[in-house]
mmCIF file of C-alpha atoms in Angstrom:
data_model
loop_
_atom_site.group_PDB
_atom_site.id
_atom_site.type_symbol
_atom_site.label_atom_id
_atom_site.label_comp_id
_atom_site.label_asym_id
_atom_site.label_seq_id
_atom_site.Cartn_x
_atom_site.Cartn_y
_atom_site.Cartn_z
ATOM 1 C CA UNK A 19 -8.657 -13.899 36.658
ATOM 2 C CA UNK A 20 -11.457 -15.161 38.850
ATOM 3 C CA UNK A 21 -11.745 -14.591 42.590
ATOM 4 C CA UNK A 22 -13.171 -17.132 44.943
ATOM 5 C CA UNK A 23 -13.686 -17.324 48.707
ATOM 6 C CA UNK A 24 -12.552 -20.473 50.479
ATOM 7 C CA UNK A 25 -14.036 -21.315 53.867
ATOM 8 C CA UNK A 26 -11.450 -22.678 56.246
ATOM 9 C CA UNK A 27 -11.602 -23.654 59.884
ATOM 10 C CA UNK A 28 -10.995 -20.683 62.055
ATOM 11 C CA UNK A 29 -12.408 -18.132 59.666
ATOM 12 C CA UNK A 30 -12.966 -17.080 56.036
ATOM 13 C CA UNK A 31 -9.927 -16.475 53.851
ATOM 14 C CA UNK A 32 -10.049 -14.885 50.371
ATOM 15 C CA UNK A 33 -7.713 -16.429 47.802
ATOM 16 C CA UNK A 34 -7.129 -15.156 44.242
ATOM 17 C CA UNK A 35 -6.887 -17.847 41.587
ATOM 18 C CA UNK A 36 -5.667 -16.924 38.071
ATOM 19 C CA UNK A 37 -7.229 -19.186 35.477
ATOM 20 C CA UNK A 38 -6.364 -18.957 31.781
ATOM 21 C CA UNK A 39 -9.672 -19.232 30.063
ATOM 22 C CA UNK A 40 -11.244 -17.551 27.063
ATOM 23 C CA UNK A 41 -14.662 -15.963 27.298
ATOM 24 C CA UNK A 42 -17.546 -17.723 25.609
ATOM 25 C CA UNK A 43 -18.667 -16.790 22.116
ATOM 26 C CA UNK A 44 -21.890 -15.287 23.451
ATOM 27 C CA UNK A 45 -19.926 -13.135 25.917
ATOM 28 C CA UNK A 46 -17.592 -12.001 23.137
ATOM 29 C CA UNK A 47 -20.543 -11.013 20.950
ATOM 30 C CA UNK A 48 -22.042 -9.027 23.837
ATOM 31 C CA UNK A 49 -18.756 -7.227 24.515
ATOM 32 C CA UNK A 50 -18.288 -6.307 20.842
ATOM 33 C CA UNK A 51 -21.610 -4.447 20.737
ATOM 34 C CA UNK A 52 -21.570 -2.967 24.233
ATOM 35 C CA UNK A 53 -21.474 0.823 24.469
ATOM 36 C CA UNK A 54 -18.881 0.778 27.262
ATOM 37 C CA UNK A 55 -16.478 -1.232 25.076
ATOM 38 C CA UNK A 56 -17.035 0.725 21.857
ATOM 39 C CA UNK A 57 -16.780 4.142 23.528
ATOM 40 C CA UNK A 58 -13.284 3.299 24.770
ATOM 41 C CA UNK A 59 -11.897 2.092 21.453
ATOM 42 C CA UNK A 60 -9.572 4.329 19.442
ATOM 43 C CA UNK A 61 -10.847 5.327 16.029
ATOM 44 C CA UNK A 62 -8.299 4.015 13.520
ATOM 45 C CA UNK A 63 -8.220 5.483 10.009
ATOM 46 C CA UNK A 64 -4.877 3.996 8.948
ATOM 47 C CA UNK A 65 -2.693 1.009 9.794
ATOM 48 C CA UNK A 66 1.070 1.229 9.252
ATOM 49 C CA UNK A 67 3.049 -2.041 9.097
ATOM 50 C CA UNK A 68 6.239 -0.195 10.108
ATOM 51 C CA UNK A 69 7.180 3.409 11.025
ATOM 52 C CA UNK A 70 5.873 5.596 8.178
ATOM 53 C CA UNK A 71 5.465 9.374 7.830
ATOM 54 C CA UNK A 72 2.342 11.464 8.314
ATOM 55 C CA UNK A 73 1.528 15.139 7.883
ATOM 56 C CA UNK A 74 0.661 16.870 11.156
ATOM 57 C CA UNK A 75 -2.085 19.486 11.449
ATOM 58 C CA UNK A 76 0.577 22.217 11.640
ATOM 59 C CA UNK A 77 2.195 21.023 8.389
ATOM 60 C CA UNK A 78 5.123 19.099 9.888
ATOM 61 C CA UNK A 79 6.084 15.719 8.430
ATOM 62 C CA UNK A 80 6.789 13.213 11.183
ATOM 63 C CA UNK A 81 7.743 9.523 11.292
ATOM 64 C CA UNK A 82 5.331 7.723 13.608
ATOM 65 C CA UNK A 83 6.587 5.472 16.381
ATOM 66 C CA UNK A 84 4.995 2.051 17.021
ATOM 67 C CA UNK A 85 1.644 2.246 18.776
ATOM 68 C CA UNK A 86 -1.467 4.388 18.460
ATOM 69 C CA UNK A 87 -1.237 8.006 17.295
ATOM 70 C CA UNK A 88 -4.433 9.809 18.237
ATOM 71 C CA UNK A 89 -3.971 12.900 16.049
ATOM 72 C CA UNK A 90 -3.576 11.014 12.774
ATOM 73 C CA UNK A 91 -5.764 8.122 13.973
ATOM 74 C CA UNK A 92 -3.010 5.732 12.879
ATOM 75 C CA UNK A 93 -1.818 2.522 14.492
ATOM 76 C CA UNK A 94 1.803 1.552 13.747
ATOM 77 C CA UNK A 95 2.917 -2.042 14.238
ATOM 78 C CA UNK A 96 6.240 -3.194 15.673
ATOM 79 C CA UNK A 97 8.430 -3.927 12.643
ATOM 80 C CA UNK A 98 11.629 -5.055 14.339
ATOM 81 C CA UNK A 99 13.637 -2.167 12.907
ATOM 82 C CA UNK A 100 13.721 1.634 12.964
ATOM 83 C CA UNK A 101 14.249 3.534 9.675
ATOM 84 C CA UNK A 102 17.541 5.393 9.590
ATOM 85 C CA UNK A 103 18.303 8.699 7.897
ATOM 86 C CA UNK A 104 20.983 8.159 5.254
ATOM 87 C CA UNK A 105 22.417 10.575 2.643
ATOM 88 C CA UNK A 106 20.159 11.208 -0.342
ATOM 89 C CA UNK A 107 22.724 9.791 -2.776
ATOM 90 C CA UNK A 108 22.877 6.563 -0.774
ATOM 91 C CA UNK A 109 19.089 6.377 -0.633
ATOM 92 C CA UNK A 110 18.638 6.735 -4.388
ATOM 93 C CA UNK A 111 21.467 4.247 -4.995
ATOM 94 C CA UNK A 112 19.654 1.675 -2.822
ATOM 95 C CA UNK A 113 16.496 2.007 -4.933
ATOM 96 C CA UNK A 114 18.399 1.867 -8.219
ATOM 97 C CA UNK A 115 20.191 -1.264 -7.018
ATOM 98 C CA UNK A 116 16.836 -2.858 -6.153
ATOM 99 C CA UNK A 117 15.487 -2.127 -9.647
ATOM 100 C CA UNK A 118 18.630 -2.511 -11.756
ATOM 101 C CA UNK A 119 17.947 -5.920 -13.344
ATOM 102 C CA UNK A 120 14.499 -5.219 -14.751
ATOM 103 C CA UNK A 121 14.360 -4.845 -18.575
ATOM 104 C CA UNK A 122 13.287 -1.202 -18.731
ATOM 105 C CA UNK A 123 12.086 0.073 -22.059
ATOM 106 C CA UNK A 124 13.983 2.986 -23.596
ATOM 107 C CA UNK A 125 11.820 5.866 -22.379
ATOM 108 C CA UNK A 126 14.398 8.112 -20.747
ATOM 109 C CA UNK A 127 13.887 6.597 -17.303
ATOM 110 C CA UNK A 128 10.178 7.446 -17.063
ATOM 111 C CA UNK A 129 9.098 3.847 -16.273
ATOM 112 C CA UNK A 130 11.632 3.548 -13.456
ATOM 113 C CA UNK A 131 10.462 6.911 -12.068
ATOM 114 C CA UNK A 132 6.846 5.673 -12.076
ATOM 115 C CA UNK A 133 7.922 2.443 -10.359
ATOM 116 C CA UNK A 134 9.698 4.426 -7.607
ATOM 117 C CA UNK A 135 6.608 6.626 -7.254
ATOM 118 C CA UNK A 136 4.475 3.525 -6.658
ATOM 119 C CA UNK A 137 6.801 2.423 -3.838
ATOM 120 C CA UNK A 138 6.745 5.931 -2.334
ATOM 121 C CA UNK A 139 2.950 6.132 -2.639
ATOM 122 C CA UNK A 140 2.567 3.100 -0.382
ATOM 123 C CA UNK A 141 5.196 4.336 2.086
ATOM 124 C CA UNK A 142 4.407 8.068 2.230
ATOM 125 C CA UNK A 143 0.758 8.160 1.171
ATOM 126 C CA UNK A 144 -0.284 9.257 4.684
ATOM 127 C CA UNK A 145 1.368 12.605 3.989
ATOM 128 C CA UNK A 146 -1.523 13.288 1.629
ATOM 129 C CA UNK A 147 -4.817 14.457 3.156
ATOM 130 C CA UNK A 148 -7.462 11.771 3.646
ATOM 131 C CA UNK A 149 -9.459 11.343 0.456
ATOM 132 C CA UNK A 150 -6.661 12.438 -1.886
ATOM 133 C CA UNK A 151 -6.804 10.724 -5.264
ATOM 134 C CA UNK A 152 -3.772 8.675 -6.321
ATOM 135 C CA UNK A 153 -3.199 7.013 -9.708
ATOM 136 C CA UNK A 154 -3.378 3.314 -10.423
ATOM 137 C CA UNK A 155 -0.068 1.815 -11.555
ATOM 138 C CA UNK A 156 -0.137 -0.387 -14.647
ATOM 139 C CA UNK A 157 2.863 -2.655 -15.333
ATOM 140 C CA UNK A 158 3.110 -3.656 -18.991
ATOM 141 C CA UNK A 159 5.398 -6.279 -20.511
ATOM 142 C CA UNK A 160 5.985 -7.295 -24.108
ATOM 143 C CA UNK A 161 6.113 -10.979 -23.152
ATOM 144 C CA UNK A 162 5.582 -13.423 -20.303
ATOM 145 C CA UNK A 163 8.429 -13.498 -17.798
ATOM 146 C CA UNK A 164 9.459 -9.855 -18.179
ATOM 147 C CA UNK A 165 9.268 -9.353 -14.393
ATOM 148 C CA UNK A 166 6.196 -7.142 -14.191
ATOM 149 C CA UNK A 167 4.576 -9.066 -11.304
ATOM 150 C CA UNK A 168 7.766 -8.991 -9.216
ATOM 151 C CA UNK A 169 8.172 -5.284 -9.954
ATOM 152 C CA UNK A 170 4.578 -4.626 -8.897
ATOM 153 C CA UNK A 171 5.093 -6.583 -5.671
ATOM 154 C CA UNK A 172 8.065 -4.350 -4.848
ATOM 155 C CA UNK A 173 5.601 -1.466 -4.513
ATOM 156 C CA UNK A 174 4.433 -3.148 -1.320
ATOM 157 C CA UNK A 175 7.923 -3.622 0.167
ATOM 158 C CA UNK A 176 6.851 -1.445 3.113
ATOM 159 C CA UNK A 177 4.757 -4.416 4.248
ATOM 160 C CA UNK A 178 6.312 -7.547 5.691
ATOM 161 C CA UNK A 179 4.744 -9.651 2.934
ATOM 162 C CA UNK A 180 4.420 -8.849 -0.760
ATOM 163 C CA UNK A 181 0.834 -8.212 -1.873
ATOM 164 C CA UNK A 182 -0.816 -11.389 -3.084
ATOM 165 C CA UNK A 183 -1.973 -11.420 -6.687
ATOM 166 C CA UNK A 184 -5.761 -11.117 -7.002
ATOM 167 C CA UNK A 185 -7.454 -12.502 -10.116
ATOM 168 C CA UNK A 186 -8.847 -9.606 -12.108
ATOM 169 C CA UNK A 187 -12.600 -9.591 -12.816
ATOM 170 C CA UNK A 188 -13.658 -9.928 -16.429
ATOM 171 C CA UNK A 189 -17.172 -8.465 -16.201
ATOM 172 C CA UNK A 190 -18.467 -5.165 -14.842
ATOM 173 C CA UNK A 191 -20.692 -6.897 -12.266
ATOM 174 C CA UNK A 192 -17.646 -8.752 -10.969
ATOM 175 C CA UNK A 193 -15.675 -5.491 -10.730
ATOM 176 C CA UNK A 194 -18.480 -3.958 -8.639
ATOM 177 C CA UNK A 195 -18.441 -6.884 -6.182
ATOM 178 C CA UNK A 196 -14.643 -6.985 -6.008
ATOM 179 C CA UNK A 197 -14.238 -3.264 -5.353
ATOM 180 C CA UNK A 198 -16.991 -3.229 -2.725
ATOM 181 C CA UNK A 199 -15.278 -6.120 -0.936
ATOM 182 C CA UNK A 200 -12.007 -4.170 -1.171
ATOM 183 C CA UNK A 201 -13.585 -1.072 0.399
ATOM 184 C CA UNK A 202 -15.056 -3.201 3.195
ATOM 185 C CA UNK A 203 -11.752 -4.971 3.906
ATOM 186 C CA UNK A 204 -9.658 -1.820 4.349
ATOM 187 C CA UNK A 205 -6.728 -3.222 2.329
ATOM 188 C CA UNK A 206 -4.178 -0.584 1.294
ATOM 189 C CA UNK A 207 -2.292 -2.352 -1.522
ATOM 190 C CA UNK A 208 -3.993 -4.552 -4.134
ATOM 191 C CA UNK A 209 -2.401 -6.356 -7.082
ATOM 192 C CA UNK A 210 -4.564 -7.393 -10.044
ATOM 193 C CA UNK A 211 -2.210 -9.676 -11.930
ATOM 194 C CA UNK A 212 -1.902 -10.714 -15.562
ATOM 195 C CA UNK A 213 -4.863 -9.019 -17.212
ATOM 196 C CA UNK A 214 -5.358 -10.354 -20.709
ATOM 197 C CA UNK A 215 -8.247 -8.310 -22.065
ATOM 198 C CA UNK A 216 -9.133 -4.708 -22.788
ATOM 199 C CA UNK A 217 -9.443 -2.814 -19.496
ATOM 200 C CA UNK A 218 -12.647 -0.784 -19.413
ATOM 201 C CA UNK A 219 -14.579 -0.660 -16.135
ATOM 202 C CA UNK A 220 -16.671 2.330 -14.991
ATOM 203 C CA UNK A 221 -16.620 0.917 -11.450
ATOM 204 C CA UNK A 222 -12.826 0.731 -11.424
ATOM 205 C CA UNK A 223 -12.581 4.266 -12.825
ATOM 206 C CA UNK A 224 -14.926 5.517 -10.087
ATOM 207 C CA UNK A 225 -12.880 3.757 -7.389
ATOM 208 C CA UNK A 226 -9.622 5.361 -8.542
ATOM 209 C CA UNK A 227 -10.944 8.915 -8.752
ATOM 210 C CA UNK A 228 -13.260 8.993 -5.706
ATOM 211 C CA UNK A 229 -12.355 9.157 -2.002
ATOM 212 C CA UNK A 230 -15.150 6.700 -1.167
ATOM 213 C CA UNK A 231 -16.777 3.708 -2.833
ATOM 214 C CA UNK A 232 -20.286 2.428 -2.129
ATOM 215 C CA UNK A 233 -22.455 -0.450 -3.246
ATOM 216 C CA UNK A 234 -25.129 -2.903 -2.154
ATOM 217 C CA UNK A 235 -23.959 -5.787 0.007
ATOM 218 C CA UNK A 236 -24.593 -9.107 -1.709
ATOM 219 C CA UNK A 237 -27.577 -10.996 -0.331
ATOM 220 C CA UNK A 238 -28.983 -8.161 1.787
ATOM 221 C CA UNK A 239 -30.741 -4.858 1.164
ATOM 222 C CA UNK A 240 -28.111 -2.773 2.949
ATOM 223 C CA UNK A 241 -25.508 -0.571 1.255
ATOM 224 C CA UNK A 242 -21.927 -0.012 2.374
ATOM 225 C CA UNK A 243 -19.847 3.120 1.840
ATOM 226 C CA UNK A 244 -16.138 3.052 2.671
ATOM 227 C CA UNK A 245 -12.733 4.521 1.972
ATOM 228 C CA UNK A 246 -11.452 3.919 -1.563
ATOM 229 C CA UNK A 247 -7.886 4.281 -0.371
ATOM 230 C CA UNK A 248 -6.047 1.252 -1.745
ATOM 231 C CA UNK A 249 -3.095 1.690 -4.094
ATOM 232 C CA UNK A 250 -3.995 -0.376 -7.163
ATOM 233 C CA UNK A 251 -1.305 -2.298 -9.068
ATOM 234 C CA UNK A 252 -2.273 -3.868 -12.400
ATOM 235 C CA UNK A 253 -0.102 -6.060 -14.629
ATOM 236 C CA UNK A 254 -0.614 -7.320 -18.156
ATOM 237 C CA UNK A 255 1.101 -8.214 -21.404
ATOM 238 C CA UNK A 256 0.179 -5.913 -24.304
ATOM 239 C CA UNK A 257 -2.785 -4.706 -22.257
ATOM 240 C CA UNK A 258 -5.046 -2.067 -23.790
ATOM 241 C CA UNK A 259 -7.414 0.250 -21.942
ATOM 242 C CA UNK A 260 -10.114 2.840 -22.504
ATOM 243 C CA UNK A 261 -9.194 6.563 -22.686
ATOM 244 C CA UNK A 262 -11.002 7.215 -19.369
ATOM 245 C CA UNK A 263 -8.986 4.448 -17.723
ATOM 246 C CA UNK A 264 -5.696 5.602 -19.257
ATOM 247 C CA UNK A 265 -5.899 9.090 -17.745
ATOM 248 C CA UNK A 266 -6.344 7.568 -14.279
ATOM 249 C CA UNK A 267 -3.217 5.414 -14.570
ATOM 250 C CA UNK A 268 0.543 5.712 -14.836
ATOM 251 C CA UNK A 269 2.239 3.161 -17.088
ATOM 252 C CA UNK A 270 5.413 1.205 -16.355
ATOM 253 C CA UNK A 271 6.783 -0.529 -19.453
ATOM 254 C CA UNK A 272 9.201 -3.457 -19.572
ATOM 255 C CA UNK A 273 10.737 -4.816 -22.763
ATOM 256 C CA UNK A 274 12.414 -8.226 -22.718
ATOM 257 C CA UNK A 275 14.749 -8.832 -25.658
ATOM 258 C CA UNK A 276 15.150 -12.578 -25.112
ATOM 259 C CA UNK A 277 12.818 -14.887 -27.017
ATOM 260 C CA UNK A 278 12.331 -17.059 -23.907
ATOM 261 C CA UNK A 279 12.128 -15.775 -20.334
ATOM 262 C CA UNK A 280 14.166 -18.738 -19.056
ATOM 263 C CA UNK A 281 17.148 -17.544 -21.134
ATOM 264 C CA UNK A 282 17.539 -14.394 -19.011
ATOM 265 C CA UNK A 283 20.483 -14.312 -16.596
ATOM 266 C CA UNK A 284 20.382 -12.560 -13.229
ATOM 267 C CA UNK A 285 23.061 -11.544 -10.753
ATOM 268 C CA UNK A 286 20.755 -12.286 -7.801
ATOM 269 C CA UNK A 287 17.460 -13.923 -6.929
ATOM 270 C CA UNK A 288 14.696 -11.386 -6.254
ATOM 271 C CA UNK A 289 12.165 -13.521 -4.411
ATOM 272 C CA UNK A 290 9.962 -12.813 -1.345
ATOM 273 C CA UNK A 291 12.789 -13.792 1.034
ATOM 274 C CA UNK A 292 15.234 -11.379 -0.641
ATOM 275 C CA UNK A 293 12.609 -8.643 -0.578
ATOM 276 C CA UNK A 294 12.015 -9.166 3.158
ATOM 277 C CA UNK A 295 15.738 -8.945 3.830
ATOM 278 C CA UNK A 296 15.993 -5.702 1.827
ATOM 279 C CA UNK A 297 12.988 -4.145 3.569
ATOM 280 C CA UNK A 298 14.802 -2.270 6.413
ATOM 281 C CA UNK A 299 17.331 -0.752 3.984
ATOM 282 C CA UNK A 300 14.684 0.294 1.447
ATOM 283 C CA UNK A 301 12.371 1.773 4.095
ATOM 284 C CA UNK A 302 15.328 3.799 5.389
ATOM 285 C CA UNK A 303 15.992 4.982 1.831
ATOM 286 C CA UNK A 304 12.365 6.018 1.370
ATOM 287 C CA UNK A 305 12.296 7.929 4.670
ATOM 288 C CA UNK A 306 15.567 9.650 3.752
ATOM 289 C CA UNK A 307 14.092 10.810 0.424
ATOM 290 C CA UNK A 308 11.028 12.196 2.223
ATOM 291 C CA UNK A 309 13.244 13.980 4.774
ATOM 292 C CA UNK A 310 15.560 15.469 2.137
ATOM 293 C CA UNK A 311 12.592 16.646 0.018
ATOM 294 C CA UNK A 312 11.007 18.238 3.090
ATOM 295 C CA UNK A 313 14.209 20.009 4.124
ATOM 296 C CA UNK A 314 14.685 21.312 0.553
ATOM 297 C CA UNK A 315 11.369 23.189 0.753
ATOM 298 C CA UNK A 316 9.167 20.480 -0.784
ATOM 299 C CA UNK A 317 9.818 21.218 -4.462
ATOM 300 C CA UNK A 318 6.958 20.277 -6.786
ATOM 301 C CA UNK A 319 7.230 18.072 -9.851
ATOM 302 C CA UNK A 320 7.971 19.809 -13.145
ATOM 303 C CA UNK A 321 4.810 18.240 -14.584
ATOM 304 C CA UNK A 322 1.267 18.112 -13.227
ATOM 305 C CA UNK A 323 -1.674 15.782 -13.696
ATOM 306 C CA UNK A 324 -5.083 17.303 -13.019
ATOM 307 C CA UNK A 325 -6.581 13.856 -12.334
ATOM 308 C CA UNK A 326 -4.485 13.580 -9.126
ATOM 309 C CA UNK A 327 -3.091 17.068 -8.347
ATOM 310 C CA UNK A 328 -2.088 16.546 -4.685
ATOM 311 C CA UNK A 329 -0.236 13.350 -5.539
ATOM 312 C CA UNK A 330 1.502 15.124 -8.442
ATOM 313 C CA UNK A 331 2.677 17.934 -6.176
ATOM 314 C CA UNK A 332 3.884 15.659 -3.372
ATOM 315 C CA UNK A 333 4.866 12.102 -4.359
ATOM 316 C CA UNK A 334 5.896 12.969 -7.928
ATOM 317 C CA UNK A 335 7.828 15.931 -6.515
ATOM 318 C CA UNK A 336 9.802 13.601 -4.212
ATOM 319 C CA UNK A 337 10.665 11.232 -7.062
ATOM 320 C CA UNK A 338 11.937 13.995 -9.329
ATOM 321 C CA UNK A 339 13.810 15.675 -6.471
ATOM 322 C CA UNK A 340 15.595 12.357 -5.754
ATOM 323 C CA UNK A 341 16.952 12.330 -9.311
ATOM 324 C CA UNK A 342 14.740 9.745 -10.999
ATOM 325 C CA UNK A 343 13.108 12.208 -13.376
ATOM 326 C CA UNK A 344 9.426 13.055 -13.601
ATOM 327 C CA UNK A 345 6.981 10.130 -13.399
ATOM 328 C CA UNK A 346 4.485 12.399 -15.159
ATOM 329 C CA UNK A 347 6.658 13.061 -18.225
#
């Protein structure tokens, strides 16, 4: 709003005029670097697309309300729904129903447990301390059309939109540039889809096992160091990987018996629209699993992985407690 004084006969009268007008680009640039503006901004470490849990300083697990939370430095967006607490059996049934039509390989339920752990990692990852290492999730299929990309996208069901598939780099220099751009962007879920070669990247291994990632910005002499906090989802058919990469990943295996993917029959369509519709119910199921695990004394997983010990104790513990078995078996 701008104020102006209008001279009228008989005296001076002040009138307030409200004019809808954007500031100029130069003014915007000046505001963005001004100390008065920057000093009054909240420091945001995390962005939540819907109410998600965090661990308080006193050890309590709490579901954040929409808005800014100063203690956890988290901003939560308005999602249009509030997660409900439902019985644990109903929560696990909702997740099993979501995953029931995928062609799981015969591995005693391990692949489904890993898939559930990927979904919980995105939803409840803020329970882990900042800088905690989490595994990458690799979705393997024996043939095209097994559903691995759709299954990987379900890991991001917490978000309003499924994660878009990023083309995977093929050279180490490309991996360095891609991961630096990822650290600079602040993205929390990334899908590298349909890898066709042997996976062996020191840069990718460093990103997965380090709390931060740094590199030189292309075209300038400056370096950038940022949070390496994205959950990585990787898909491929008959994908192989180096031993160092394998120990940083958890594998999800699908086995399609049909010779042609188009011969498969489904009871429902699992597309982005269906996933969006299922989002409130699944988020409620995830929150209910977290609540039940917390109230039960936070039991740990029966297995441990020394590459990501905090994740093994927390997220893997929730998955096994909910009855899906150990994702680390």
